Short mmCIF file of C-alpha atoms in Angstrom, two decimals:
data_model
loop_
_atom_site.label_atom_id
_atom_site.label_comp_id
_atom_site.label_asym_id
_atom_site.label_seq_id
_atom_site.Cartn_x
_atom_site.Cartn_y
_atom_site.Cartn_z
CA ASN V 602 -30.00 -58.05 -21.87
CA MET V 603 -28.62 -53.84 -22.37
CA SER V 604 -26.46 -53.78 -25.31
CA PHE V 605 -25.23 -50.60 -23.68
CA VAL V 606 -25.22 -48.78 -20.23
CA PRO V 607 -26.97 -45.28 -20.72
CA VAL V 608 -25.07 -42.05 -20.22
CA PHE V 609 -26.66 -39.39 -18.53
CA ILE V 610 -23.46 -37.28 -17.83
CA PRO V 611 -21.33 -36.34 -20.28
CA ASN V 612 -17.45 -37.57 -20.08
CA PRO V 613 -15.86 -35.85 -19.12
CA PRO V 614 -18.60 -32.76 -18.29
CA THR V 615 -17.71 -29.53 -19.39
CA LEU V 616 -19.61 -25.87 -18.93
CA ASN V 617 -20.13 -26.27 -22.36
CA ASN V 618 -22.80 -29.31 -21.96
CA PHE V 619 -23.92 -27.55 -19.11
CA ILE V 620 -24.49 -24.42 -21.27
CA GLU V 621 -25.76 -26.30 -24.26
CA VAL V 622 -28.45 -27.54 -22.36
CA PHE V 623 -29.71 -24.00 -21.04
CA GLU V 624 -29.89 -22.85 -24.62
CA ARG V 625 -31.63 -25.58 -25.58
CA ASN V 626 -34.14 -25.77 -22.77
CA ASP V 627 -36.32 -23.96 -20.66
CA PHE V 628 -36.82 -25.41 -18.06
CA LEU V 629 -38.70 -23.43 -16.79
CA THR V 630 -42.36 -24.24 -18.72
CA TYR V 631 -41.03 -27.80 -17.54
CA THR V 632 -41.70 -29.13 -13.84
CA ILE V 633 -39.11 -32.07 -12.02
CA ASN V 634 -41.52 -32.70 -8.95
CA SER V 635 -42.91 -28.91 -8.55
CA VAL V 636 -42.41 -25.19 -9.80
CA ILE V 637 -41.11 -24.60 -6.94
CA VAL V 638 -38.18 -26.61 -7.53
CA SER V 639 -37.38 -25.83 -10.56
CA PHE V 640 -36.71 -21.76 -9.11
CA GLY V 641 -34.46 -22.89 -6.76
CA ALA V 642 -31.91 -25.00 -9.71
CA THR V 643 -33.03 -21.55 -12.28
CA GLY V 644 -31.54 -19.84 -8.61
CA LEU V 645 -28.41 -22.05 -8.56
CA ALA V 646 -27.66 -21.40 -11.78
CA LEU V 647 -27.46 -18.41 -11.67
CA LEU V 648 -25.59 -18.11 -8.58
CA ALA V 649 -22.87 -20.47 -10.70
CA PHE V 650 -23.05 -18.13 -13.81
CA GLN V 651 -22.59 -14.94 -11.75
CA GLY V 652 -20.01 -16.32 -9.67
CA ALA V 653 -18.73 -16.87 -12.68
CA GLY V 654 -18.75 -13.18 -13.84
CA TYR V 655 -21.89 -13.54 -16.66
CA THR V 656 -24.97 -11.43 -16.66
CA PRO V 657 -27.43 -10.19 -18.27
CA ALA V 658 -25.48 -6.86 -18.30
CA GLY V 659 -22.01 -8.46 -19.93
CA ASP V 660 -21.00 -8.63 -23.46
CA PRO V 661 -24.72 -8.95 -25.99
CA GLN V 662 -22.99 -11.25 -28.02
CA HIS V 663 -21.44 -14.11 -25.35
CA ASP V 664 -23.63 -16.84 -25.20
CA PHE V 665 -23.47 -16.81 -21.28
CA THR V 666 -24.80 -13.34 -20.95
CA LYS V 667 -27.80 -14.82 -23.58
CA VAL V 668 -28.96 -17.24 -20.99
CA THR V 669 -28.48 -15.26 -17.58
CA ALA V 670 -30.76 -12.74 -19.97
CA ARG V 671 -33.23 -15.34 -20.24
CA ALA V 672 -33.68 -16.99 -17.39
CA TRP V 673 -33.63 -13.63 -15.61
CA LYS V 674 -36.04 -12.86 -17.53
CA THR V 675 -38.90 -15.96 -16.92
CA LEU V 676 -37.87 -15.90 -13.49
CA LEU V 677 -38.91 -11.97 -12.43
CA ARG V 678 -41.80 -12.95 -14.07
CA LYS V 679 -42.51 -15.32 -11.64
CA GLN V 680 -41.44 -13.09 -8.71
CA GLY V 681 -44.65 -11.75 -7.12
CA GLU V 682 -45.89 -9.64 -5.90
CA ASP V 683 -45.25 -10.07 -2.85
CA GLY V 684 -41.62 -10.49 -3.53
CA SER V 685 -41.86 -14.42 -2.68
CA PHE V 686 -40.90 -16.51 -5.85
CA PHE V 687 -43.62 -19.89 -5.67
CA GLN V 688 -46.92 -20.01 -6.50
CA SER V 689 -48.62 -21.62 -3.88
CA GLY V 690 -48.16 -25.32 -2.10
CA GLY V 691 -47.08 -26.59 0.95
CA ASN V 692 -43.92 -28.20 -0.56
CA ASN V 693 -40.85 -28.36 1.95
CA THR V 694 -39.08 -26.82 -0.92
CA GLN V 695 -40.94 -23.45 -0.83
CA LEU V 696 -37.90 -21.32 1.37
CA TYR V 697 -35.31 -23.03 0.10
CA THR V 698 -35.83 -21.62 -3.70
CA GLN V 699 -36.81 -18.07 -1.69
CA ALA V 700 -33.46 -17.56 0.45
CA ILE V 701 -31.70 -19.40 -3.32
CA CYS V 702 -33.04 -16.74 -5.29
CA THR V 703 -33.24 -14.04 -2.54
CA ILE V 704 -28.84 -15.31 -2.80
CA ALA V 705 -28.68 -14.69 -6.49
CA VAL V 706 -30.89 -12.08 -7.52
CA CYS V 707 -29.38 -9.67 -4.19
CA GLU V 708 -26.11 -10.89 -6.04
CA LEU V 709 -27.14 -9.80 -9.53
CA TYR V 710 -27.89 -6.48 -8.81
CA GLY V 711 -24.80 -6.64 -6.04
CA MET V 712 -22.87 -6.48 -9.16
CA THR V 713 -24.79 -4.79 -11.77
CA GLN V 714 -26.46 -1.56 -9.89
CA ASP V 715 -28.01 -1.74 -12.41
CA SER V 716 -32.18 -0.60 -10.81
CA ARG V 717 -33.80 -2.73 -12.40
CA TYR V 718 -32.92 -5.59 -9.53
CA ARG V 719 -32.97 -3.01 -6.62
CA GLU V 720 -36.24 -3.60 -6.51
CA PRO V 721 -37.16 -6.67 -7.76
CA ALA V 722 -34.31 -7.86 -4.47
CA GLN V 723 -35.27 -5.14 -1.95
CA ARG V 724 -39.40 -7.40 -2.59
CA ALA V 725 -36.75 -10.56 -2.04
CA ILE V 726 -35.59 -9.48 1.30
CA ASP V 727 -39.16 -8.21 2.45
CA TYR V 728 -40.73 -11.49 2.06
CA CYS V 729 -38.10 -13.43 3.12
CA VAL V 730 -37.93 -10.60 6.88
CA ARG V 731 -41.97 -11.13 7.12
CA VAL V 732 -41.54 -14.99 6.85
CA GLN V 733 -39.00 -14.92 10.02
CA SER V 734 -40.41 -17.57 12.50
CA ARG V 735 -40.84 -16.72 15.84
CA GLU V 736 -38.52 -19.10 17.30
CA GLY V 737 -35.71 -16.29 14.62
CA GLY V 738 -34.95 -18.63 11.29
CA TRP V 739 -37.00 -20.06 8.90
CA ARG V 740 -38.20 -24.17 7.92
CA TYR V 741 -39.87 -25.49 5.45
CA ASN V 742 -43.20 -22.82 4.92
CA PRO V 743 -43.45 -19.26 5.94
CA GLY V 744 -43.33 -18.47 9.18
CA ALA V 745 -43.48 -22.04 10.10
CA GLY V 746 -40.25 -23.22 12.53
CA SER V 747 -36.67 -22.24 12.19
CA ASP V 748 -33.81 -24.84 10.93
CA LEU V 749 -30.13 -24.88 10.55
CA SER V 750 -30.24 -26.14 6.55
CA VAL V 751 -33.36 -23.37 5.42
CA THR V 752 -32.18 -21.03 7.96
CA GLY V 753 -28.46 -21.17 6.88
CA TRP V 754 -28.91 -19.70 3.19
CA PHE V 755 -31.33 -16.78 4.94
CA ALA V 756 -27.93 -15.69 6.27
CA MET V 757 -26.27 -15.56 3.34
CA ALA V 758 -29.12 -13.76 1.70
CA LEU V 759 -29.91 -11.51 3.71
CA GLN V 760 -25.92 -10.94 3.71
CA SER V 761 -26.00 -10.63 0.43
CA ALA V 762 -28.61 -7.92 0.38
CA ARG V 763 -26.83 -5.95 2.92
CA MET V 764 -23.21 -5.75 1.30
CA ALA V 765 -25.70 -5.09 -2.16
CA GLY V 766 -26.38 -2.00 0.05
CA LEU V 767 -29.77 -3.36 0.38
CA GLU V 768 -32.33 -2.36 3.71
CA VAL V 769 -31.76 -5.16 6.05
CA PRO V 770 -33.36 -4.50 9.32
CA SER V 771 -31.54 -5.09 12.34
CA PRO V 772 -34.24 -6.85 14.70
CA THR V 773 -34.54 -9.76 11.58
CA LEU V 774 -30.55 -9.94 11.88
CA ALA V 775 -31.13 -10.17 15.45
CA GLY V 776 -33.05 -12.90 15.48
CA ILE V 777 -30.99 -15.10 13.13
CA SER V 778 -28.29 -14.79 16.33
CA ARG V 779 -31.13 -15.40 19.08
CA TYR V 780 -32.16 -18.51 16.98
CA LEU V 781 -28.49 -19.33 16.33
CA ASP V 782 -27.91 -19.19 20.52
CA SER V 783 -30.68 -21.45 21.34
CA VAL V 784 -29.47 -24.31 19.32
CA SER V 785 -26.14 -23.94 20.04
CA SER V 786 -24.32 -26.27 23.36
CA GLN V 787 -20.64 -26.34 24.14
CA GLY V 788 -20.06 -22.77 24.07
CA GLY V 789 -21.04 -21.88 20.28
CA ILE V 790 -19.04 -24.99 18.76
CA ALA V 791 -21.64 -26.88 18.00
CA TYR V 792 -25.35 -26.52 16.66
CA SER V 793 -28.61 -28.72 16.88
CA TYR V 794 -30.53 -28.90 13.90
CA GLN V 795 -33.25 -27.38 15.73
#
């Protein structure tokens, strides 16, 4: 018999609750299911901060600037020389993580135009281009198959790169179009997952 009901989400949830968790914990040192998942979660969190205008280039005294600076320092330190944001394994989240982190770093470079972020952003895009499947999309593992879900994240990453002024090869974009055409029906009104 429980004497209380555990509360996992504060009522009401606030941005300050979220920030407090990030300030008190170094999430990249913990694993939920894998290191790969934590990178993807960090990328999503950074997208949320950046969507609100917070980047490491902000007011150095602002808490959100400190949080984003720390998260980017950790995430970029973990980026591989090949541009990947995961280290190993056959986890089905590898390419989701890659696409999410690529969107975030391209958006960061686009927002700040800070030259420190150009090279990691371009490396991430170059990796995305190299692991595109022959069908023209992406799935869970590099170069192996295509599905709409993972491909959608990569399409967003490539568009973020283009908007930031980074190099995205035309054949890569043509591959996406080819893949989408291959899974479309009813004249492009409906699409199958694969």
